């Protein structure tokens, strides 16, 4: 008998029939003698719908506290419906909101971090044979206000609960049957990975593979939570996120991630003197706008161009912040482009192989894709390309590093 935390995403609880299907899946685990804690997302599309209403009234930046009250309501619906569905099957269940558990977070509305989870309520329920059905994506701050963890944050709720309860495994049940070498919606012959290391998964998630919320992987690594991604709808082993890959020959590149949520800003013709970067990025940082990639061109005539990327949602504010500052550094021009994509290759095998970057750039060049920015770390290389080349770039790199599913390709 094991203690398992299972998280079901938006598509998995997409309508009443699917919620009943999830209830049957949970019931099977109970019948097999396991203790189960369930975490659910809102019905797919619901969080977007709520967000749109919030923006209709509150503009681009609705009041954060109220927005979190609004957004968290989606999960309140699904915990109640799933608990009802479980009880219809004769399984004792109880819905719990974030503050009923309680999941304590800091006060950063919209991107709150979990600080601590009380386990007494959950343990008492489990002792009684009850399945706690917990609302993902939400918590409560020190003032008793509802907070949310950022889009896709239910994964993090689940892994954090698994860590707090010392669960035997955390299952992320979703609409794909595991982690693939690239988004299977784009690459039809992408291959499911049996295992992927925490390190690689953290990079993939942070670089845009939305199959797992980055912070959930961080938690799993830190608290050594056995984490598996698998399908809600079909049986199968899924993908295990492991600390070490044992006895396996490491592929150089394990996966490819893409992200369409960034925008690029160039400040052209600024003085090539010490302190310029901090003058440009300082005001951006003070607005709490996160900067991702940074590029400074070689100066000419004492002037240089400075380019960086921010999240698209912060693009307008970042531009406005710089307009105000432009006079001070008498920049020639400030320009922006939000039609960009970031495409990244990730693999721990890169550590021990030279020439990976060259292969990547050659493969993109062969498709006539211009690289606008590059950033590297030990186990990843990211490039920024025009958004319209995103799919082509992912496909070219998937082929270059031979990531495709051999069997499936043979059948095509
Ligand atoms: P959920 O609602 O269950 O949380 P998400 O939509 O957040 O589901 O995440 C699952 C989706 O992640 C898949 O449908 C798939 O399109 C996408 N995805 C992106 N990259 C990958 C990848 N490397 N492997 C698997 N799925 C991926
Ligand atoms: N419902 C939230 C969202 O759509 C949280 C989640 O699905 O994980 O972002
Ligand atoms: Mg998700």
Tab-separated table of C-alpha atoms and ligand atoms in Angstrom:
chain	number	residue	atom	x	y	z
A	1	UNK	CA	0.000	0.000	0.000
A	2	UNK	CA	1.347	3.357	-0.998
A	3	UNK	CA	0.453	7.005	-0.543
A	4	UNK	CA	0.025	8.574	-3.953
A	5	UNK	CA	-0.696	12.192	-4.861
A	6	UNK	CA	-2.419	12.433	-8.238
A	7	UNK	CA	-2.903	15.673	-10.129
A	8	UNK	CA	-5.442	15.962	-12.932
A	9	UNK	CA	-5.110	18.839	-15.385
A	10	UNK	CA	-7.739	20.921	-17.143
A	11	UNK	CA	-8.406	18.614	-20.094
A	12	UNK	CA	-8.628	15.609	-17.760
A	13	UNK	CA	-11.506	17.300	-15.897
A	14	UNK	CA	-12.770	19.052	-19.059
A	15	UNK	CA	-16.438	18.130	-18.627
A	16	UNK	CA	-18.752	16.113	-16.397
A	17	UNK	CA	-18.054	12.805	-18.175
A	18	UNK	CA	-14.321	13.312	-17.857
A	19	UNK	CA	-14.665	14.176	-14.181
A	20	UNK	CA	-16.554	10.897	-13.754
A	21	UNK	CA	-13.746	9.154	-15.632
A	22	UNK	CA	-11.190	10.640	-13.243
A	23	UNK	CA	-13.307	9.445	-10.311
A	24	UNK	CA	-13.212	5.898	-11.713
A	25	UNK	CA	-9.426	6.122	-12.093
A	26	UNK	CA	-9.023	7.298	-8.493
A	27	UNK	CA	-11.407	4.584	-7.301
A	28	UNK	CA	-9.218	1.916	-8.951
A	29	UNK	CA	-6.243	3.070	-6.883
A	30	UNK	CA	-8.342	2.987	-3.727
A	31	UNK	CA	-9.533	-0.528	-4.581
A	32	UNK	CA	-5.903	-1.579	-4.994
A	33	UNK	CA	-5.398	-0.488	-1.378
A	34	UNK	CA	-3.568	2.800	-1.884
A	35	UNK	CA	-4.125	6.059	-0.070
A	36	UNK	CA	-4.774	8.816	-2.576
A	37	UNK	CA	-4.703	12.597	-2.360
A	38	UNK	CA	-6.073	14.251	-5.495
A	39	UNK	CA	-5.196	17.711	-6.777
A	40	UNK	CA	-7.224	19.196	-9.622
A	41	UNK	CA	-7.047	22.098	-12.038
A	42	UNK	CA	-9.990	24.101	-13.296
A	43	UNK	CA	-11.924	22.829	-16.322
A	44	UNK	CA	-9.769	23.561	-19.375
A	45	UNK	CA	-10.332	27.063	-20.696
A	46	UNK	CA	-11.938	28.248	-17.468
A	47	UNK	CA	-8.918	30.102	-16.070
A	48	UNK	CA	-8.555	31.911	-19.430
A	49	UNK	CA	-12.231	32.815	-19.387
A	50	UNK	CA	-11.991	34.214	-15.866
A	51	UNK	CA	-8.821	36.118	-16.742
A	52	UNK	CA	-10.533	37.697	-19.763
A	53	UNK	CA	-13.407	38.898	-17.587
A	54	UNK	CA	-10.978	40.307	-15.046
A	55	UNK	CA	-9.147	42.191	-17.782
A	56	UNK	CA	-12.375	43.460	-19.289
A	57	UNK	CA	-13.077	45.295	-16.075
A	58	UNK	CA	-9.628	45.820	-14.617
A	59	UNK	CA	-7.601	46.475	-17.783
A	60	UNK	CA	-4.239	44.861	-18.523
A	61	UNK	CA	-3.319	44.722	-14.869
A	62	UNK	CA	-6.431	44.082	-12.794
A	63	UNK	CA	-6.036	44.424	-9.030
A	64	UNK	CA	-3.865	41.430	-8.137
A	65	UNK	CA	-5.679	40.469	-4.950
A	66	UNK	CA	-9.068	40.443	-6.637
A	67	UNK	CA	-7.712	38.690	-9.713
A	68	UNK	CA	-6.514	35.826	-7.523
A	69	UNK	CA	-9.912	35.537	-5.854
A	70	UNK	CA	-11.410	35.376	-9.339
A	71	UNK	CA	-8.929	32.942	-10.933
A	72	UNK	CA	-8.925	30.544	-8.002
A	73	UNK	CA	-12.668	30.012	-8.385
A	74	UNK	CA	-12.164	27.644	-11.332
A	75	UNK	CA	-10.612	25.003	-9.114
A	76	UNK	CA	-13.402	25.348	-6.545
A	77	UNK	CA	-15.816	24.007	-9.143
A	78	UNK	CA	-13.779	20.936	-10.036
A	79	UNK	CA	-12.950	19.846	-6.474
A	80	UNK	CA	-16.662	19.844	-5.614
A	81	UNK	CA	-17.679	17.982	-8.769
A	82	UNK	CA	-14.927	15.382	-8.447
A	83	UNK	CA	-15.745	14.776	-4.777
A	84	UNK	CA	-19.392	14.237	-5.721
A	85	UNK	CA	-18.390	11.867	-8.518
A	86	UNK	CA	-16.191	9.867	-6.134
A	87	UNK	CA	-18.957	9.598	-3.570
A	88	UNK	CA	-21.328	8.393	-6.297
A	89	UNK	CA	-18.888	5.510	-6.738
A	90	UNK	CA	-18.948	4.799	-3.020
A	91	UNK	CA	-15.535	6.362	-2.353
A	92	UNK	CA	-15.435	8.756	0.610
A	93	UNK	CA	-14.066	12.075	-0.565
A	94	UNK	CA	-13.854	15.639	0.602
A	95	UNK	CA	-13.133	18.817	-1.342
A	96	UNK	CA	-10.578	21.204	0.172
A	97	UNK	CA	-9.653	24.725	-0.889
A	98	UNK	CA	-6.070	25.930	-0.530
A	99	UNK	CA	-6.794	27.763	2.717
A	100	UNK	CA	-8.639	24.802	4.183
A	101	UNK	CA	-5.623	22.519	3.830
A	102	UNK	CA	-3.798	25.013	4.432
A	103	UNK	CA	-1.278	25.740	1.684
A	104	UNK	CA	0.633	28.764	3.027
A	105	UNK	CA	2.251	31.057	0.466
A	106	UNK	CA	3.935	34.441	0.321
A	107	UNK	CA	1.882	37.435	-0.815
A	108	UNK	CA	3.036	37.670	-4.440
A	109	UNK	CA	-0.440	37.534	-5.982
A	110	UNK	CA	-0.432	35.774	-9.332
A	111	UNK	CA	2.937	34.126	-8.742
A	112	UNK	CA	2.912	33.181	-5.079
A	113	UNK	CA	5.449	30.723	-3.693
A	114	UNK	CA	4.442	27.930	-1.358
A	115	UNK	CA	6.184	28.322	1.988
A	116	UNK	CA	4.627	25.615	4.115
A	117	UNK	CA	1.782	23.118	4.021
A	118	UNK	CA	-0.192	21.950	7.051
A	119	UNK	CA	-0.724	18.237	6.849
A	120	UNK	CA	-3.000	17.599	9.875
A	121	UNK	CA	-6.299	17.906	7.991
A	122	UNK	CA	-5.064	15.766	5.130
A	123	UNK	CA	-3.640	13.114	7.436
A	124	UNK	CA	-6.826	13.000	9.501
A	125	UNK	CA	-8.854	12.507	6.315
A	126	UNK	CA	-6.505	9.828	5.027
A	127	UNK	CA	-6.696	8.017	8.373
A	128	UNK	CA	-10.472	7.917	7.962
A	129	UNK	CA	-10.133	6.452	4.468
A	130	UNK	CA	-11.278	9.702	2.892
A	131	UNK	CA	-9.789	10.935	-0.392
A	132	UNK	CA	-8.918	14.621	0.010
A	133	UNK	CA	-9.627	16.452	-3.259
A	134	UNK	CA	-7.508	19.586	-3.133
A	135	UNK	CA	-7.816	22.695	-5.303
A	136	UNK	CA	-4.565	23.161	-7.194
A	137	UNK	CA	-3.000	26.500	-8.150
A	138	UNK	CA	-4.067	28.274	-4.949
A	139	UNK	CA	-2.911	29.008	-1.448
A	140	UNK	CA	-3.362	31.508	1.338
A	141	UNK	CA	-1.020	34.251	2.534
A	142	UNK	CA	-0.327	35.444	6.064
A	143	UNK	CA	-3.285	37.843	5.932
A	144	UNK	CA	-5.694	35.085	4.996
A	145	UNK	CA	-5.937	36.286	1.386
A	146	UNK	CA	-6.274	33.807	-1.463
A	147	UNK	CA	-3.173	33.634	-3.668
A	148	UNK	CA	-2.457	31.823	-6.936
A	149	UNK	CA	0.801	30.220	-7.990
A	150	UNK	CA	1.061	31.278	-11.639
A	151	UNK	CA	-0.411	29.665	-14.747
A	152	UNK	CA	0.017	25.911	-14.754
A	153	UNK	CA	0.653	26.009	-11.010
A	154	UNK	CA	-1.484	23.008	-10.059
A	155	UNK	CA	1.503	20.786	-10.838
A	156	UNK	CA	3.388	22.639	-8.129
A	157	UNK	CA	0.509	22.251	-5.663
A	158	UNK	CA	0.619	18.502	-6.218
A	159	UNK	CA	4.364	18.081	-5.859
A	160	UNK	CA	4.440	20.317	-2.781
A	161	UNK	CA	1.675	18.254	-1.168
A	162	UNK	CA	3.529	15.062	-2.050
A	163	UNK	CA	6.675	16.479	-0.430
A	164	UNK	CA	4.844	17.586	2.710
A	165	UNK	CA	3.121	14.216	3.079
A	166	UNK	CA	6.254	12.217	2.165
A	167	UNK	CA	4.151	10.494	-0.482
A	168	UNK	CA	5.547	7.477	-2.282
A	169	UNK	CA	4.875	9.030	-5.668
A	170	UNK	CA	3.390	12.094	-7.315
A	171	UNK	CA	1.550	11.380	-10.569
A	172	UNK	CA	0.884	14.243	-12.956
A	173	UNK	CA	-2.030	12.906	-14.999
A	174	UNK	CA	-2.555	14.849	-18.191
A	175	UNK	CA	-3.588	14.706	-21.850
A	176	UNK	CA	-0.290	13.250	-23.089
A	177	UNK	CA	1.166	9.934	-21.953
A	178	UNK	CA	4.476	11.347	-20.790
A	179	UNK	CA	7.239	13.805	-21.515
A	180	UNK	CA	8.232	13.785	-25.177
A	181	UNK	CA	11.380	14.814	-27.028
A	182	UNK	CA	9.390	17.861	-28.193
A	183	UNK	CA	5.796	19.057	-27.902
A	184	UNK	CA	3.861	16.185	-29.546
A	185	UNK	CA	1.345	18.713	-30.837
A	186	UNK	CA	4.051	20.091	-33.105
A	187	UNK	CA	6.243	17.083	-33.760
A	188	UNK	CA	4.094	14.121	-34.688
A	189	UNK	CA	6.913	11.591	-34.446
A	190	UNK	CA	8.266	12.912	-31.151
A	191	UNK	CA	9.331	10.108	-28.835
A	192	UNK	CA	8.118	9.541	-25.283
A	193	UNK	CA	10.981	9.460	-22.830
A	194	UNK	CA	10.887	6.618	-20.294
A	195	UNK	CA	13.015	8.725	-17.969
A	196	UNK	CA	14.369	12.231	-17.882
A	197	UNK	CA	16.644	13.729	-15.244
A	198	UNK	CA	15.431	16.486	-12.895
A	199	UNK	CA	18.079	18.780	-14.292
A	200	UNK	CA	16.907	18.327	-17.855
A	201	UNK	CA	13.235	18.494	-16.925
A	202	UNK	CA	13.817	21.721	-15.018
A	203	UNK	CA	15.435	23.275	-18.091
A	204	UNK	CA	12.747	21.959	-20.442
A	205	UNK	CA	9.954	23.249	-18.193
A	206	UNK	CA	11.632	26.618	-17.636
A	207	UNK	CA	12.242	26.975	-21.369
A	208	UNK	CA	8.600	26.450	-22.253
A	209	UNK	CA	7.598	22.744	-22.206
A	210	UNK	CA	4.336	23.320	-20.465
A	211	UNK	CA	3.816	19.661	-19.584
A	212	UNK	CA	5.210	20.498	-16.107
A	213	UNK	CA	5.209	23.797	-14.196
A	214	UNK	CA	8.893	24.678	-13.614
A	215	UNK	CA	8.462	25.119	-9.900
A	216	UNK	CA	6.962	21.633	-9.555
A	217	UNK	CA	10.184	20.166	-10.923
A	218	UNK	CA	12.218	22.348	-8.590
A	219	UNK	CA	10.207	21.041	-5.612
A	220	UNK	CA	10.509	17.450	-6.758
A	221	UNK	CA	14.271	17.794	-7.022
A	222	UNK	CA	14.679	19.554	-3.717
A	223	UNK	CA	12.482	17.190	-1.694
A	224	UNK	CA	13.280	14.058	-3.693
A	225	UNK	CA	9.669	13.418	-4.657
A	226	UNK	CA	9.338	10.555	-7.126
A	227	UNK	CA	7.539	12.288	-9.983
A	228	UNK	CA	5.858	10.722	-12.991
A	229	UNK	CA	3.964	12.247	-15.910
A	230	UNK	CA	1.329	9.987	-17.404
A	231	UNK	CA	-1.943	9.918	-19.284
A	232	UNK	CA	-5.300	10.283	-17.543
A	233	UNK	CA	-6.961	8.469	-20.396
A	234	UNK	CA	-4.808	5.433	-21.108
A	235	UNK	CA	-2.677	2.999	-19.136
A	236	UNK	CA	1.067	3.201	-19.497
A	237	UNK	CA	4.334	3.810	-17.684
A	238	UNK	CA	4.559	7.512	-18.577
A	239	UNK	CA	7.809	9.331	-17.901
A	240	UNK	CA	9.719	9.121	-14.642
A	241	UNK	CA	11.669	12.197	-13.587
A	242	UNK	CA	14.822	10.740	-12.049
A	243	UNK	CA	17.759	11.962	-10.008
A	244	UNK	CA	20.218	9.837	-11.954
A	245	UNK	CA	20.000	8.027	-15.241
A	246	UNK	CA	21.440	4.632	-14.410
A	247	UNK	CA	23.002	2.334	-16.949
A	248	UNK	CA	21.756	4.353	-19.825
A	249	UNK	CA	23.792	5.829	-22.524
A	250	UNK	CA	23.067	9.522	-22.410
A	251	UNK	CA	21.715	11.114	-25.539
A	252	UNK	CA	23.493	14.380	-26.316
A	253	UNK	CA	20.179	16.167	-26.628
A	254	UNK	CA	17.201	14.799	-24.699
A	255	UNK	CA	14.541	17.264	-25.714
A	256	UNK	CA	13.569	20.477	-27.420
A	257	UNK	CA	11.484	23.227	-25.848
A	258	UNK	CA	9.875	26.232	-27.441
A	259	UNK	CA	8.330	29.345	-25.960
A	260	UNK	CA	6.238	32.072	-27.540
A	261	UNK	CA	5.817	34.185	-24.461
A	262	UNK	CA	8.757	36.531	-24.819
A	263	UNK	CA	9.363	39.831	-26.580
A	264	UNK	CA	12.590	41.521	-27.603
A	265	UNK	CA	13.606	45.110	-26.960
A	266	UNK	CA	16.582	46.835	-28.572
A	267	UNK	CA	18.036	50.086	-27.320
A	268	UNK	CA	20.225	51.276	-30.200
A	269	UNK	CA	23.036	53.799	-30.110
A	270	UNK	CA	23.715	54.097	-26.406
A	271	UNK	CA	27.139	55.193	-25.089
A	272	UNK	CA	29.520	52.223	-24.845
A	273	UNK	CA	30.625	53.016	-21.329
A	274	UNK	CA	30.549	51.204	-17.980
A	275	UNK	CA	27.173	51.258	-16.288
A	276	UNK	CA	25.010	51.302	-19.405
A	277	UNK	CA	23.533	47.859	-18.792
A	278	UNK	CA	22.598	48.765	-15.272
A	279	UNK	CA	21.115	52.079	-16.399
A	280	UNK	CA	18.906	50.328	-18.927
A	281	UNK	CA	17.977	47.301	-16.872
A	282	UNK	CA	17.785	48.998	-13.483
A	283	UNK	CA	14.417	50.689	-14.056
A	284	UNK	CA	13.095	47.494	-15.650
A	285	UNK	CA	14.092	45.482	-12.592
A	286	UNK	CA	12.558	48.038	-10.252
A	287	UNK	CA	9.246	47.520	-12.051
A	288	UNK	CA	9.586	43.828	-11.175
A	289	UNK	CA	9.903	42.926	-14.843
A	290	UNK	CA	11.979	39.816	-15.373
A	291	UNK	CA	14.694	39.985	-18.024
A	292	UNK	CA	15.664	36.721	-19.704
A	293	UNK	CA	18.239	36.912	-22.501
A	294	UNK	CA	20.641	39.840	-22.878
A	295	UNK	CA	22.866	40.756	-25.804
A	296	UNK	CA	25.224	43.683	-26.136
A	297	UNK	CA	26.761	44.275	-29.536
A	298	UNK	CA	30.348	45.322	-30.012
A	299	UNK	CA	30.504	49.081	-29.923
A	300	UNK	CA	31.397	51.334	-32.852
A	301	UNK	CA	32.122	55.038	-32.612
A	302	UNK	CA	31.707	54.828	-28.865
A	303	UNK	CA	28.124	53.636	-29.260
A	304	UNK	CA	26.590	50.224	-28.829
A	305	UNK	CA	23.257	48.402	-29.222
A	306	UNK	CA	21.713	46.648	-26.268
A	307	UNK	CA	19.057	43.949	-26.721
A	308	UNK	CA	17.146	41.940	-24.148
A	309	UNK	CA	13.983	39.881	-23.804
A	310	UNK	CA	11.109	40.136	-21.345
A	311	UNK	CA	7.826	38.271	-20.983
A	312	UNK	CA	5.267	39.417	-23.566
A	313	UNK	CA	2.871	40.411	-20.813
A	314	UNK	CA	5.503	42.922	-19.610
A	315	UNK	CA	6.442	44.153	-23.096
A	316	UNK	CA	4.361	47.352	-23.152
A	317	UNK	CA	5.364	48.317	-19.630
A	318	UNK	CA	9.047	47.646	-20.348
A	319	UNK	CA	8.909	49.822	-23.477
A	320	UNK	CA	7.156	52.605	-21.601
A	321	UNK	CA	9.735	52.426	-18.816
A	322	UNK	CA	12.535	52.840	-21.339
A	323	UNK	CA	10.837	55.693	-23.202
A	324	UNK	CA	10.984	57.635	-19.974
A	325	UNK	CA	14.663	56.882	-19.606
A	326	UNK	CA	15.645	57.287	-23.276
A	327	UNK	CA	16.446	60.967	-23.001
A	328	UNK	CA	18.858	60.382	-20.176
A	329	UNK	CA	21.053	58.003	-22.197
A	330	UNK	CA	20.252	59.840	-25.436
A	331	UNK	CA	19.671	56.547	-27.180
A	332	UNK	CA	19.280	56.690	-30.949
A	333	UNK	CA	16.281	54.393	-31.040
A	334	UNK	CA	14.248	52.009	-28.936
A	335	UNK	CA	12.527	49.242	-30.858
A	336	UNK	CA	10.574	46.184	-29.887
A	337	UNK	CA	9.456	42.932	-31.466
A	338	UNK	CA	7.010	40.568	-29.849
A	339	UNK	CA	6.766	38.184	-32.809
A	340	UNK	CA	9.680	36.093	-31.610
A	341	UNK	CA	10.091	32.522	-30.395
A	342	UNK	CA	12.704	30.935	-28.199
A	343	UNK	CA	13.763	27.442	-29.219
A	344	UNK	CA	16.061	25.444	-26.961
A	345	UNK	CA	17.856	22.122	-27.011
A	346	UNK	CA	18.456	20.458	-23.643
A	347	UNK	CA	20.589	17.499	-22.625
A	348	UNK	CA	23.030	16.548	-19.887
A	349	UNK	CA	25.035	14.790	-22.605
A	350	UNK	CA	26.091	18.225	-23.888
A	351	UNK	CA	28.544	18.441	-21.024
A	352	UNK	CA	30.697	15.765	-22.528
A	353	UNK	CA	30.237	16.514	-26.226
A	354	UNK	CA	31.756	19.344	-28.189
A	355	UNK	CA	30.265	20.761	-31.368
A	356	UNK	CA	26.633	20.641	-30.319
A	357	UNK	CA	26.140	24.368	-30.859
A	358	UNK	CA	27.649	24.184	-34.350
A	359	UNK	CA	25.290	21.364	-35.260
A	360	UNK	CA	22.367	23.382	-33.968
A	361	UNK	CA	23.310	26.535	-35.879
A	362	UNK	CA	24.066	24.584	-39.071
A	363	UNK	CA	20.683	22.865	-38.925
A	364	UNK	CA	18.928	26.227	-38.574
A	365	UNK	CA	21.029	27.794	-41.324
A	366	UNK	CA	20.133	24.935	-43.662
A	367	UNK	CA	16.502	25.993	-43.259
A	368	UNK	CA	17.401	29.655	-43.774
A	369	UNK	CA	16.346	30.540	-40.256
A	370	UNK	CA	18.048	33.638	-38.934
A	371	UNK	CA	19.222	33.474	-35.315
A	372	UNK	CA	18.547	36.739	-33.495
A	373	UNK	CA	19.949	35.900	-30.075
A	374	UNK	CA	21.773	32.990	-28.443
A	375	UNK	CA	22.163	31.952	-24.844
A	376	UNK	CA	23.841	28.884	-23.437
A	377	UNK	CA	24.346	27.089	-20.173
A	378	UNK	CA	26.003	23.802	-19.368
A	379	UNK	CA	23.103	21.652	-20.517
A	380	UNK	CA	21.126	23.880	-22.880
A	381	UNK	CA	21.404	26.159	-25.884
A	382	UNK	CA	18.600	28.607	-26.651
A	383	UNK	CA	18.089	30.728	-29.730
A	384	UNK	CA	15.607	33.466	-30.506
A	385	UNK	CA	14.111	33.299	-34.001
A	386	UNK	CA	11.174	34.975	-35.723
A	387	UNK	CA	7.931	33.503	-34.430
A	388	UNK	CA	6.919	32.303	-37.898
A	389	UNK	CA	9.956	29.984	-37.970
A	390	UNK	CA	9.253	28.377	-34.602
A	391	UNK	CA	7.763	25.106	-35.887
A	392	UNK	CA	10.326	24.782	-38.644
A	393	UNK	CA	13.147	25.328	-36.163
A	394	UNK	CA	11.830	22.718	-33.722
A	395	UNK	CA	11.373	20.257	-36.561
A	396	UNK	CA	14.846	20.861	-37.997
A	397	UNK	CA	16.505	20.388	-34.614
A	398	UNK	CA	14.426	17.329	-33.812
A	399	UNK	CA	15.687	15.765	-37.039
A	400	UNK	CA	19.272	16.954	-36.593
A	401	UNK	CA	19.603	15.334	-33.179
A	402	UNK	CA	17.704	12.219	-34.270
A	403	UNK	CA	15.114	12.440	-31.575
A	404	UNK	CA	12.255	10.922	-33.551
A	405	UNK	CA	10.458	7.744	-32.661
A	406	UNK	CA	12.168	5.143	-34.856
A	407	UNK	CA	9.190	2.792	-34.939
A	408	UNK	CA	6.673	5.473	-35.747
A	409	UNK	CA	8.873	6.950	-38.447
A	410	UNK	CA	9.333	3.500	-39.960
A	411	UNK	CA	5.565	3.125	-40.175
A	412	UNK	CA	4.998	6.444	-41.857
B	1	LIG	P1	-2.730	19.974	-17.987
B	1	LIG	O1	-3.955	20.765	-18.238
B	1	LIG	O2	-2.992	18.520	-17.777
B	1	LIG	O3	-1.860	20.567	-16.916
B	1	LIG	P2	-1.006	21.127	-20.009
B	1	LIG	O4	-1.702	21.589	-21.239
B	1	LIG	O5	-0.613	22.131	-18.999
B	1	LIG	O6	-1.912	19.992	-19.357
B	1	LIG	O7	0.307	20.281	-20.395
B	1	LIG	C1	0.210	19.215	-21.301
B	1	LIG	C2	0.595	19.689	-22.693
B	1	LIG	O8	1.986	20.035	-22.701
B	1	LIG	C3	0.495	18.661	-23.788
B	1	LIG	O9	-0.805	18.592	-24.314
B	1	LIG	C4	1.536	19.104	-24.804
B	1	LIG	O10	0.965	19.772	-25.906
B	1	LIG	C5	2.392	20.099	-24.047
B	1	LIG	N1	3.823	19.810	-24.145
B	1	LIG	C6	4.777	20.722	-24.448
B	1	LIG	N2	5.969	20.156	-24.487
B	1	LIG	C7	5.800	18.843	-24.194
B	1	LIG	C8	6.689	17.741	-24.089
B	1	LIG	N3	8.010	17.870	-24.280
B	1	LIG	N4	6.172	16.528	-23.771
B	1	LIG	C9	4.850	16.393	-23.569
B	1	LIG	N5	3.951	17.403	-23.666
B	1	LIG	C10	4.415	18.619	-23.982
B	2	LIG	N1	-6.074	26.436	-13.783
B	2	LIG	C1	-4.754	27.022	-13.714
B	2	LIG	C2	-4.302	27.441	-15.106
B	2	LIG	O1	-5.006	27.268	-16.059
B	2	LIG	C3	-3.754	26.126	-13.053
B	2	LIG	C4	-3.405	24.856	-13.792
B	2	LIG	O2	-4.102	24.432	-14.715
B	2	LIG	O3	-2.419	24.231	-13.409
B	2	LIG	O4	-3.247	28.005	-15.223
B	3	LIG	MG1	-0.514	22.192	-16.910
